[in-house]
Amino acid sequence: GILGYAFAVVPFWDCFVGVDVGNQTKQVQKELHEAFRFELLTLLVAPGILACLAYGAWLANFGGLSLLEQFGLCIGVGVITGVVGIVAGHELCHRASWYERFLGRLLLCCATYGHFYIEHT
């Protein structure tokens, strides 16, 4: 499942693709920084993490899960909020607009890592 993807598929592709040693020009960097498609992807992480937490909480309470399934649910939701939420939250905390910084703090708090904002920014 998700653990296999997070700890096997992604590292495999990372080794397979390798490091991009080429640098963009300053103009290309500016264009990429201003491209809305990159901002949109980062902003969509927050609703995805919140939906994952809400669905996980619903499943834990009303899903009729066995103890082993509850354990797997905890691990899966924890990996998603920890791996994806903390990284995206960290990046959003460095943004200029208030709503991006708010979403960053929200993501960090979802992973019980809200103190990072105070210590880091």
The first five atom37 places (N, CA, C, CB, O) and aatype in JSON, in Angstrom:
{
  "aatype": [7, 9, 10, 7, 18, 0, 13, 0, 19, 19, 14, 13, 17, 3, 4, 13, 19, 7, 19, 3, 19, 7, 2, 5, 16, 11, 5, 19, 5, 11, 6, 10, 8, 6, 0, 13, 1, 13, 6, 10, 10, 16, 10, 10, 19, 0, 14, 7, 9, 10, 0, 4, 10, 0, 18, 7, 0, 17, 10, 0, 2, 13, 7, 7, 10, 15, 10, 10, 6, 5, 13, 7, 10, 4, 9, 7, 19, 7, 19, 9, 16, 7, 19, 19, 7, 9, 19, 0, 7, 8, 6, 10, 4, 8, 1, 0, 15, 17, 18, 6, 1, 13, 10, 7, 1, 10, 10, 10, 4, 4, 0, 16, 18, 7, 8, 13, 18, 9, 6, 8, 16],
  "atom_mask": [
    [1, 1, 1, 0, 1],
    [1, 1, 1, 1, 1],
    [1, 1, 1, 1, 1],
    [1, 1, 1, 0, 1],
    [1, 1, 1, 1, 1],
    [1, 1, 1, 1, 1],
    [1, 1, 1, 1, 1],
    [1, 1, 1, 1, 1],
    [1, 1, 1, 1, 1],
    [1, 1, 1, 1, 1],
    [1, 1, 1, 1, 1],
    [1, 1, 1, 1, 1],
    [1, 1, 1, 1, 1],
    [1, 1, 1, 1, 1],
    [1, 1, 1, 1, 1],
    [1, 1, 1, 1, 1],
    [1, 1, 1, 1, 1],
    [1, 1, 1, 0, 1],
    [1, 1, 1, 1, 1],
    [1, 1, 1, 1, 1],
    [1, 1, 1, 1, 1],
    [1, 1, 1, 0, 1],
    [1, 1, 1, 1, 1],
    [1, 1, 1, 1, 1],
    [1, 1, 1, 1, 1],
    [1, 1, 1, 1, 1],
    [1, 1, 1, 1, 1],
    [1, 1, 1, 1, 1],
    [1, 1, 1, 1, 1],
    [1, 1, 1, 1, 1],
    [1, 1, 1, 1, 1],
    [1, 1, 1, 1, 1],
    [1, 1, 1, 1, 1],
    [1, 1, 1, 1, 1],
    [1, 1, 1, 1, 1],
    [1, 1, 1, 1, 1],
    [1, 1, 1, 1, 1],
    [1, 1, 1, 1, 1],
    [1, 1, 1, 1, 1],
    [1, 1, 1, 1, 1],
    [1, 1, 1, 1, 1],
    [1, 1, 1, 1, 1],
    [1, 1, 1, 1, 1],
    [1, 1, 1, 1, 1],
    [1, 1, 1, 1, 1],
    [1, 1, 1, 1, 1],
    [1, 1, 1, 1, 1],
    [1, 1, 1, 0, 1],
    [1, 1, 1, 1, 1],
    [1, 1, 1, 1, 1],
    [1, 1, 1, 1, 1],
    [1, 1, 1, 1, 1],
    [1, 1, 1, 1, 1],
    [1, 1, 1, 1, 1],
    [1, 1, 1, 1, 1],
    [1, 1, 1, 0, 1],
    [1, 1, 1, 1, 1],
    [1, 1, 1, 1, 1],
    [1, 1, 1, 1, 1],
    [1, 1, 1, 1, 1],
    [1, 1, 1, 1, 1],
    [1, 1, 1, 1, 1],
    [1, 1, 1, 0, 1],
    [1, 1, 1, 0, 1],
    [1, 1, 1, 1, 1],
    [1, 1, 1, 1, 1],
    [1, 1, 1, 1, 1],
    [1, 1, 1, 1, 1],
    [1, 1, 1, 1, 1],
    [1, 1, 1, 1, 1],
    [1, 1, 1, 1, 1],
    [1, 1, 1, 0, 1],
    [1, 1, 1, 1, 1],
    [1, 1, 1, 1, 1],
    [1, 1, 1, 1, 1],
    [1, 1, 1, 0, 1],
    [1, 1, 1, 1, 1],
    [1, 1, 1, 0, 1],
    [1, 1, 1, 1, 1],
    [1, 1, 1, 1, 1],
    [1, 1, 1, 1, 1],
    [1, 1, 1, 0, 1],
    [1, 1, 1, 1, 1],
    [1, 1, 1, 1, 1],
    [1, 1, 1, 0, 1],
    [1, 1, 1, 1, 1],
    [1, 1, 1, 1, 1],
    [1, 1, 1, 1, 1],
    [1, 1, 1, 0, 1],
    [1, 1, 1, 1, 1],
    [1, 1, 1, 1, 1],
    [1, 1, 1, 1, 1],
    [1, 1, 1, 1, 1],
    [1, 1, 1, 1, 1],
    [1, 1, 1, 1, 1],
    [1, 1, 1, 1, 1],
    [1, 1, 1, 1, 1],
    [1, 1, 1, 1, 1],
    [1, 1, 1, 1, 1],
    [1, 1, 1, 1, 1],
    [1, 1, 1, 1, 1],
    [1, 1, 1, 1, 1],
    [1, 1, 1, 1, 1],
    [1, 1, 1, 0, 1],
    [1, 1, 1, 1, 1],
    [1, 1, 1, 1, 1],
    [1, 1, 1, 1, 1],
    [1, 1, 1, 1, 1],
    [1, 1, 1, 1, 1],
    [1, 1, 1, 1, 1],
    [1, 1, 1, 1, 1],
    [1, 1, 1, 1, 1],
    [1, 1, 1, 1, 1],
    [1, 1, 1, 0, 1],
    [1, 1, 1, 1, 1],
    [1, 1, 1, 1, 1],
    [1, 1, 1, 1, 1],
    [1, 1, 1, 1, 1],
    [1, 1, 1, 1, 1],
    [1, 1, 1, 1, 1],
    [1, 1, 1, 1, 1]
  ],
  "atom_positions": [
    [[0.8, -1.18, 0.0], [0.0, 0.0, 0.0], [0.85, 1.25, 0.0], [0.0, 0.0, 0.0], [1.83, 1.38, -0.73]],
    [[0.43, 2.16, 0.84], [1.07, 3.48, 0.89], [2.5, 3.4, 1.41], [0.25, 4.43, 1.77], [3.36, 4.16, 0.97]],
    [[2.76, 2.48, 2.35], [4.13, 2.34, 2.86], [5.08, 1.83, 1.77], [4.17, 1.4, 4.07], [6.22, 2.28, 1.67]],
    [[4.59, 0.88, 0.98], [5.4, 0.39, -0.13], [5.72, 1.49, -1.13], [0.0, 0.0, 0.0], [6.83, 1.57, -1.66]],
    [[4.72, 2.33, -1.38], [4.92, 3.45, -2.3], [5.92, 4.45, -1.73], [3.58, 4.15, -2.61], [6.86, 4.87, -2.41]],
    [[5.71, 4.82, -0.45], [6.55, 5.85, 0.16], [7.99, 5.39, 0.38], [5.96, 6.27, 1.49], [8.92, 6.18, 0.23]],
    [[8.16, 4.11, 0.72], [9.5, 3.65, 1.09], [10.16, 2.74, 0.06], [9.42, 2.94, 2.39], [11.3, 2.33, 0.26]],
    [[9.47, 2.42, -1.04], [10.09, 1.57, -2.06], [10.01, 2.2, -3.45], [9.41, 0.2, -2.07], [11.03, 2.34, -4.11]],
    [[8.82, 2.57, -3.89], [8.65, 3.09, -5.25], [9.34, 4.45, -5.41], [7.16, 3.21, -5.59], [10.09, 4.65, -6.37]],
    [[9.08, 5.37, -4.49], [9.67, 6.71, -4.61], [11.2, 6.65, -4.54], [9.13, 7.63, -3.51], [11.84, 7.27, -5.39]],
    [[11.81, 5.95, -3.58], [13.28, 5.87, -3.6], [13.85, 5.2, -4.85], [13.77, 5.12, -2.37], [14.9, 5.6, -5.35]],
    [[13.15, 4.19, -5.37], [13.61, 3.54, -6.59], [13.64, 4.54, -7.74], [12.71, 2.34, -6.95], [14.64, 4.64, -8.45]],
    [[12.56, 5.27, -7.93], [12.5, 6.24, -9.03], [13.5, 7.37, -8.82], [11.09, 6.8, -9.18], [14.05, 7.91, -9.78]],
    [[13.73, 7.72, -7.56], [14.71, 8.76, -7.27], [16.1, 8.31, -7.71], [14.7, 9.1, -5.78], [16.85, 9.1, -8.29]],
    [[16.45, 7.06, -7.44], [17.75, 6.53, -7.9], [17.79, 6.39, -9.42], [18.03, 5.18, -7.24], [18.82, 6.65, -10.05]],
    [[16.68, 5.97, -9.99], [16.61, 5.75, -11.43], [16.73, 7.05, -12.21], [15.31, 5.04, -11.79], [17.47, 7.12, -13.19]],
    [[16.02, 8.08, -11.78], [16.02, 9.37, -12.48], [17.34, 10.09, -12.27], [14.86, 10.25, -12.01], [17.88, 10.66, -13.21]],
    [[17.86, 10.06, -11.07], [19.15, 10.7, -10.79], [19.01, 12.18, -10.46], [0.0, 0.0, 0.0], [17.9, 12.71, -10.34]],
    [[20.13, 12.81, -10.32], [20.2, 14.22, -9.94], [20.24, 15.08, -11.19], [21.43, 14.48, -9.04], [20.99, 14.8, -12.13]],
    [[19.45, 16.14, -11.18], [19.48, 17.11, -12.27], [20.55, 18.14, -11.96], [18.08, 17.79, -12.47], [20.36, 18.99, -11.09]],
    [[21.67, 18.07, -12.65], [22.79, 18.96, -12.37], [22.72, 20.25, -13.19], [24.1, 18.25, -12.63], [23.55, 21.14, -13.0]],
    [[21.76, 20.35, -14.09], [21.63, 21.55, -14.9], [20.95, 22.67, -14.12], [0.0, 0.0, 0.0], [20.0, 22.44, -13.37]],
    [[21.44, 23.86, -14.29], [20.85, 25.02, -13.63], [20.06, 25.85, -14.64], [21.94, 25.89, -12.95], [20.46, 25.99, -15.8]],
    [[18.95, 26.38, -14.18], [18.17, 27.25, -15.04], [18.78, 28.66, -15.01], [16.68, 27.28, -14.6], [19.46, 29.05, -14.06]],
    [[18.5, 29.38, -16.07], [18.92, 30.77, -16.08], [18.07, 31.55, -15.1], [18.81, 31.38, -17.51], [17.03, 31.06, -14.65]],
    [[18.5, 32.74, -14.75], [17.73, 33.58, -13.82], [16.34, 33.88, -14.37], [18.47, 34.91, -13.54], [15.37, 33.92, -13.61]],
    [[16.23, 34.07, -15.68], [14.93, 34.35, -16.29], [14.0, 33.14, -16.17], [15.11, 34.73, -17.77], [12.82, 33.3, -15.84]],
    [[14.52, 31.95, -16.44], [13.71, 30.73, -16.33], [13.31, 30.5, -14.88], [14.47, 29.5, -16.88], [12.18, 30.09, -14.62]],
    [[14.21, 30.75, -13.94], [13.87, 30.61, -12.52], [12.74, 31.55, -12.13], [15.1, 30.88, -11.66], [11.83, 31.17, -11.39]],
    [[12.79, 32.77, -12.63], [11.74, 33.75, -12.32], [10.41, 33.29, -12.91], [12.12, 35.14, -12.86], [9.37, 33.38, -12.25]],
    [[10.42, 32.81, -14.14], [9.19, 32.33, -14.78], [8.61, 31.13, -14.02], [9.46, 31.95, -16.24], [7.4, 31.06, -13.82]],
    [[9.45, 30.21, -13.61], [8.97, 29.06, -12.87], [8.42, 29.46, -11.5], [10.09, 28.03, -12.7], [7.42, 28.92, -11.04]],
    [[9.09, 30.43, -10.86], [8.63, 30.89, -9.55], [7.27, 31.57, -9.64], [9.65, 31.85, -8.96], [6.48, 31.49, -8.7]],
    [[6.99, 32.21, -10.75], [5.72, 32.92, -10.92], [4.63, 32.06, -11.55], [5.93, 34.14, -11.75], [3.49, 32.5, -11.66]],
    [[4.96, 30.84, -11.97], [3.98, 29.97, -12.62], [2.94, 29.5, -11.6], [4.68, 28.76, -13.29], [3.3, 28.95, -10.56]],
    [[1.68, 29.71, -11.9], [0.61, 29.36, -10.98], [0.48, 27.86, -10.79], [-0.7, 29.93, -11.47], [0.03, 27.41, -9.73]],
    [[0.86, 27.08, -11.79], [0.69, 25.63, -11.67], [1.5, 25.05, -10.52], [1.1, 24.94, -12.98], [1.08, 24.07, -9.9]],
    [[2.65, 25.63, -10.22], [3.44, 25.16, -9.09], [2.82, 25.6, -7.76], [4.88, 25.67, -9.19], [2.82, 24.84, -6.79]],
    [[2.31, 26.79, -7.73], [1.65, 27.28, -6.52], [0.39, 26.47, -6.24], [1.31, 28.78, -6.65], [0.11, 26.13, -5.09]],
    [[-0.37, 26.18, -7.28], [-1.61, 25.43, -7.11], [-1.36, 24.04, -6.53], [-2.33, 25.31, -8.45], [-2.08, 23.61, -5.64]],
    [[-0.34, 23.36, -7.02], [-0.04, 22.03, -6.5], [0.31, 22.07, -5.02], [1.12, 21.41, -7.28], [-0.12, 21.2, -4.26]],
    [[1.06, 23.08, -4.61], [1.41, 23.19, -3.2], [0.2, 23.53, -2.35], [2.49, 24.25, -3.01], [0.05, 23.01, -1.25]],
    [[-0.67, 24.4, -2.87], [-1.86, 24.78, -2.11], [-2.86, 23.64, -1.98], [-2.53, 25.97, -2.76], [-3.6, 23.59, -1.0]],
    [[-2.89, 22.73, -2.94], [-3.83, 21.61, -2.89], [-3.43, 20.54, -1.87], [-3.95, 20.99, -4.25], [-4.22, 19.65, -1.56]],
    [[-2.21, 20.62, -1.36], [-1.79, 19.66, -0.36], [-2.61, 19.82, 0.92], [-0.28, 19.82, -0.06], [-3.0, 18.83, 1.54]],
    [[-2.88, 21.06, 1.33], [-3.6, 21.31, 2.58], [-4.99, 20.67, 2.59], [-3.73, 22.81, 2.83], [-5.3, 19.95, 3.54]],
    [[-5.84, 20.88, 1.58], [-7.14, 20.2, 1.61], [-7.0, 18.68, 1.53], [-8.01, 20.69, 0.47], [-7.82, 17.96, 2.11]],
    [[-5.99, 18.19, 0.83], [-5.78, 16.75, 0.75], [-5.41, 16.15, 2.1], [0.0, 0.0, 0.0], [-5.93, 15.1, 2.48]],
    [[-4.53, 16.81, 2.83], [-4.14, 16.33, 4.16], [-5.33, 16.41, 5.11], [-2.96, 17.16, 4.71], [-5.56, 15.48, 5.89]],
    [[-6.08, 17.5, 5.07], [-7.25, 17.63, 5.94], [-8.29, 16.56, 5.62], [-7.88, 19.03, 5.81], [-8.9, 16.0, 6.53]],
    [[-8.49, 16.28, 4.34], [-9.44, 15.22, 3.96], [-8.95, 13.86, 4.43], [-9.64, 15.21, 2.43], [-9.75, 13.05, 4.89]],
    [[-7.65, 13.61, 4.33], [-7.07, 12.35, 4.8], [-7.27, 12.2, 6.3], [-5.58, 12.29, 4.46], [-7.64, 11.12, 6.77]],
    [[-7.05, 13.27, 7.06], [-7.25, 13.21, 8.5], [-8.71, 13.0, 8.86], [-6.73, 14.48, 9.16], [-9.04, 12.21, 9.75]],
    [[-9.59, 13.72, 8.18], [-11.02, 13.59, 8.47], [-11.53, 12.19, 8.14], [-11.82, 14.64, 7.7], [-12.28, 11.6, 8.92]],
    [[-11.14, 11.67, 6.99], [-11.57, 10.34, 6.6], [-10.97, 9.28, 7.53], [-11.18, 10.05, 5.14], [-11.65, 8.31, 7.89]],
    [[-9.73, 9.46, 7.91], [-9.1, 8.54, 8.85], [-9.79, 8.55, 10.2], [0.0, 0.0, 0.0], [-9.98, 7.5, 10.81]],
    [[-10.17, 9.75, 10.67], [-10.89, 9.84, 11.95], [-12.26, 9.18, 11.83], [-11.04, 11.31, 12.38], [-12.71, 8.5, 12.75]],
    [[-12.92, 9.39, 10.71], [-14.24, 8.77, 10.5], [-14.11, 7.25, 10.48], [-14.89, 9.27, 9.18], [-14.89, 6.54, 11.12]],
    [[-13.12, 6.75, 9.74], [-12.91, 5.3, 9.68], [-12.58, 4.72, 11.05], [-11.78, 4.97, 8.69], [-13.07, 3.66, 11.41]],
    [[-11.75, 5.42, 11.81], [-11.37, 4.93, 13.13], [-12.58, 4.83, 14.06], [-10.31, 5.84, 13.74], [-12.64, 3.93, 14.89]],
    [[-13.54, 5.74, 13.92], [-14.7, 5.74, 14.8], [-15.86, 4.9, 14.3], [-15.16, 7.14, 15.0], [-16.52, 4.22, 15.09]],
    [[-16.13, 4.93, 13.01], [-17.33, 4.31, 12.48], [-17.06, 3.2, 11.46], [-18.19, 5.35, 11.85], [-18.0, 2.63, 10.91]],
    [[-15.8, 2.9, 11.19], [-15.47, 1.95, 10.14], [-15.54, 0.49, 10.54], [0.0, 0.0, 0.0], [-15.48, -0.38, 9.68]],
    [[-15.67, 0.22, 11.82], [-15.71, -1.17, 12.26], [-14.42, -1.91, 11.96], [0.0, 0.0, 0.0], [-14.45, -3.07, 11.55]],
    [[-13.3, -1.24, 12.15], [-12.0, -1.82, 11.81], [-11.49, -2.73, 12.92], [-10.99, -0.72, 11.53], [-11.75, -2.51, 14.1]],
    [[-10.77, -3.75, 12.52], [-10.11, -4.61, 13.51], [-8.92, -3.85, 14.09], [-9.64, -5.96, 12.87], [-8.57, -2.77, 13.61]],
    [[-8.31, -4.41, 15.12], [-7.16, -3.77, 15.75], [-6.0, -3.63, 14.76], [-6.71, -4.57, 16.98], [-5.32, -2.6, 14.74]],
    [[-5.78, -4.64, 13.96], [-4.72, -4.57, 12.96], [-5.02, -3.51, 11.9], [-4.53, -5.94, 12.3], [-4.11, -2.8, 11.47]],
    [[-6.27, -3.41, 11.48], [-6.65, -2.38, 10.5], [-6.52, -0.98, 11.1], [-8.1, -2.61, 10.01], [-6.12, -0.05, 10.4]],
    [[-6.85, -0.83, 12.36], [-6.68, 0.47, 13.02], [-5.2, 0.84, 13.09], [-7.28, 0.44, 14.44], [-4.84, 2.0, 12.88]],
    [[-4.35, -0.13, 13.37], [-2.92, 0.11, 13.39], [-2.43, 0.56, 12.01], [-2.17, -1.16, 13.84], [-1.67, 1.52, 11.89]],
    [[-2.88, -0.13, 10.98], [-2.5, 0.25, 9.61], [-3.0, 1.63, 9.25], [0.0, 0.0, 0.0], [-2.3, 2.39, 8.58]],
    [[-4.21, 1.95, 9.68], [-4.77, 3.28, 9.42], [-3.92, 4.36, 10.09], [-6.22, 3.36, 9.92], [-3.62, 5.39, 9.48]],
    [[-3.53, 4.13, 11.33], [-2.68, 5.09, 12.04], [-1.34, 5.29, 11.34], [-2.45, 4.62, 13.48], [-0.87, 6.41, 11.19]],
    [[-0.75, 4.19, 10.91], [0.54, 4.28, 10.21], [0.37, 5.04, 8.89], [1.12, 2.87, 9.95], [1.17, 5.92, 8.57]],
    [[-0.67, 4.69, 8.13], [-0.89, 5.34, 6.83], [-1.15, 6.82, 6.95], [0.0, 0.0, 0.0], [-0.55, 7.62, 6.23]],
    [[-2.04, 7.21, 7.84], [-2.35, 8.63, 8.02], [-1.13, 9.36, 8.58], [-3.57, 8.82, 8.97], [-0.85, 10.5, 8.19]],
    [[-0.4, 8.71, 9.47], [0.81, 9.33, 10.02], [1.88, 9.56, 8.97], [0.0, 0.0, 0.0], [2.54, 10.59, 8.97]],
    [[2.05, 8.6, 8.08], [3.05, 8.75, 7.02], [2.64, 9.88, 6.08], [3.22, 7.43, 6.24], [3.47, 10.7, 5.68]],
    [[1.38, 9.92, 5.72], [0.91, 10.97, 4.8], [1.08, 12.36, 5.42], [-0.57, 10.75, 4.41], [1.63, 13.26, 4.79]],
    [[0.62, 12.54, 6.67], [0.75, 13.86, 7.29], [2.21, 14.19, 7.59], [-0.07, 13.92, 8.58], [2.61, 15.35, 7.51]],
    [[3.0, 13.18, 7.94], [4.4, 13.43, 8.25], [5.25, 13.69, 7.03], [0.0, 0.0, 0.0], [5.99, 14.67, 6.98]],
    [[5.16, 12.82, 6.04], [6.01, 12.94, 4.86], [5.57, 14.1, 3.97], [6.01, 11.64, 4.06], [6.38, 14.95, 3.59]],
    [[4.3, 14.14, 3.65], [3.8, 15.16, 2.72], [3.49, 16.46, 3.45], [2.55, 14.65, 1.99], [3.87, 17.54, 3.0]],
    [[2.79, 16.36, 4.58], [2.33, 17.56, 5.29], [3.45, 18.42, 5.82], [0.0, 0.0, 0.0], [3.39, 19.65, 5.7]],
    [[4.46, 17.81, 6.41], [5.55, 18.61, 6.98], [6.36, 19.28, 5.88], [6.47, 17.73, 7.84], [6.73, 20.45, 6.02]],
    [[6.64, 18.57, 4.8], [7.44, 19.17, 3.72], [6.68, 20.34, 3.07], [7.79, 18.1, 2.65], [7.24, 21.42, 2.89]],
    [[5.42, 20.11, 2.73], [4.64, 21.19, 2.11], [4.41, 22.34, 3.09], [3.29, 20.65, 1.61], [4.47, 23.51, 2.71]],
    [[4.14, 22.0, 4.36], [3.96, 23.05, 5.37], [5.2, 23.89, 5.54], [0.0, 0.0, 0.0], [5.11, 25.11, 5.68]],
    [[6.35, 23.26, 5.54], [7.62, 24.0, 5.65], [7.79, 24.97, 4.49], [8.8, 23.02, 5.69], [8.16, 26.12, 4.7]],
    [[7.51, 24.5, 3.28], [7.65, 25.37, 2.12], [6.64, 26.52, 2.15], [7.49, 24.57, 0.84], [6.98, 27.66, 1.83]],
    [[5.41, 26.23, 2.54], [4.39, 27.28, 2.58], [4.68, 28.32, 3.65], [3.01, 26.65, 2.83], [4.31, 29.48, 3.48]],
    [[5.34, 27.95, 4.73], [5.67, 28.92, 5.79], [6.65, 29.98, 5.31], [6.24, 28.19, 7.0], [6.74, 31.05, 5.91]],
    [[7.38, 29.7, 4.25], [8.34, 30.67, 3.72], [7.73, 31.61, 2.68], [9.52, 29.94, 3.11], [8.42, 32.5, 2.19]],
    [[6.48, 31.43, 2.35], [5.84, 32.26, 1.32], [5.5, 33.64, 1.86], [4.58, 31.57, 0.78], [5.5, 33.87, 3.07]],
    [[5.2, 34.55, 0.94], [4.95, 35.94, 1.33], [3.5, 36.19, 1.72], [5.32, 36.86, 0.2], [3.25, 37.0, 2.61]],
    [[2.54, 35.52, 1.1], [1.14, 35.84, 1.37], [0.68, 35.2, 2.67], [0.26, 35.37, 0.21], [1.16, 34.14, 3.07]],
    [[-0.26, 35.85, 3.32], [-0.73, 35.4, 4.63], [-1.44, 34.06, 4.55], [-1.66, 36.42, 5.25], [-1.32, 33.24, 5.45]],
    [[-2.2, 33.82, 3.46], [-2.95, 32.58, 3.37], [-2.02, 31.38, 3.15], [-3.98, 32.66, 2.25], [-2.31, 30.28, 3.62]],
    [[-0.93, 31.58, 2.43], [0.02, 30.48, 2.25], [0.74, 30.17, 3.56], [1.05, 30.84, 1.16], [0.95, 29.0, 3.89]],
    [[1.12, 31.21, 4.31], [1.73, 30.97, 5.62], [0.74, 30.3, 6.57], [2.24, 32.29, 6.22], [1.13, 29.44, 7.37]],
    [[-0.53, 30.69, 6.5], [-1.56, 30.06, 7.34], [-1.71, 28.58, 6.99], [-2.91, 30.78, 7.17], [-1.77, 27.73, 7.88]],
    [[-1.76, 28.26, 5.7], [-1.87, 26.86, 5.29], [-0.63, 26.07, 5.73], [-2.05, 26.76, 3.76], [-0.74, 24.91, 6.11]],
    [[0.53, 26.7, 5.67], [1.74, 26.05, 6.13], [1.69, 25.72, 7.6], [0.0, 0.0, 0.0], [2.04, 24.62, 8.02]],
    [[1.24, 26.68, 8.4], [1.11, 26.43, 9.84], [0.06, 25.37, 10.12], [0.75, 27.73, 10.59], [0.23, 24.54, 11.01]],
    [[-1.02, 25.39, 9.36], [-2.07, 24.39, 9.52], [-1.54, 22.99, 9.23], [-3.26, 24.71, 8.6], [-1.82, 22.05, 9.97]],
    [[-0.78, 22.85, 8.16], [-0.2, 21.55, 7.82], [0.78, 21.08, 8.9], [0.5, 21.61, 6.46], [0.79, 19.9, 9.25]],
    [[1.59, 21.98, 9.4], [2.52, 21.6, 10.46], [1.77, 21.18, 11.72], [3.47, 22.76, 10.77], [2.18, 20.24, 12.4]],
    [[0.68, 21.87, 12.03], [-0.1, 21.5, 13.21], [-0.81, 20.16, 13.02], [-1.13, 22.58, 13.52], [-0.98, 19.42, 13.99]],
    [[-1.21, 19.84, 11.81], [-1.84, 18.54, 11.55], [-0.88, 17.39, 11.84], [-2.31, 18.45, 10.1], [-1.31, 16.29, 12.19]],
    [[0.4, 17.64, 11.72], [1.4, 16.62, 12.01], [1.98, 16.82, 13.42], [2.53, 16.66, 10.97], [3.03, 16.28, 13.74]],
    [[1.29, 17.59, 14.25], [1.75, 17.95, 15.6], [3.18, 18.48, 15.58], [1.66, 16.73, 16.54], [4.01, 18.1, 16.41]],
    [[3.45, 19.36, 14.63], [4.77, 19.93, 14.46], [4.69, 21.45, 14.35], [5.45, 19.33, 13.22], [5.54, 22.08, 13.72]],
    [[3.65, 22.03, 14.96], [3.43, 23.46, 14.85], [4.54, 24.3, 15.42], [0.0, 0.0, 0.0], [4.75, 25.43, 14.97]],
    [[5.27, 23.79, 16.4], [6.38, 24.55, 17.0], [7.48, 24.84, 15.98], [6.97, 23.78, 18.18], [8.27, 25.77, 16.17]],
    [[7.55, 24.06, 14.9], [8.57, 24.27, 13.89], [8.46, 25.66, 13.28], [8.47, 23.2, 12.8], [9.48, 26.28, 12.95]],
    [[7.24, 26.16, 13.12], [7.05, 27.48, 12.52], [7.73, 28.55, 13.38], [5.55, 27.8, 12.36], [8.39, 29.44, 12.86]],
    [[7.55, 28.44, 14.67], [8.12, 29.43, 15.59], [9.65, 29.34, 15.61], [7.56, 29.23, 17.02], [10.34, 30.35, 15.62]],
    [[10.14, 28.12, 15.62], [11.6, 27.93, 15.69], [12.31, 28.27, 14.38], [11.91, 26.51, 16.07], [13.46, 28.71, 14.4]],
    [[11.63, 28.06, 13.26], [12.31, 28.11, 11.97], [12.14, 29.43, 11.23], [11.82, 27.01, 11.11], [13.06, 29.86, 10.53]],
    [[11.0, 30.07, 11.37], [10.77, 31.29, 10.57], [10.92, 32.53, 11.39], [9.4, 31.27, 9.94], [10.76, 33.64, 10.87]]
  ]
}
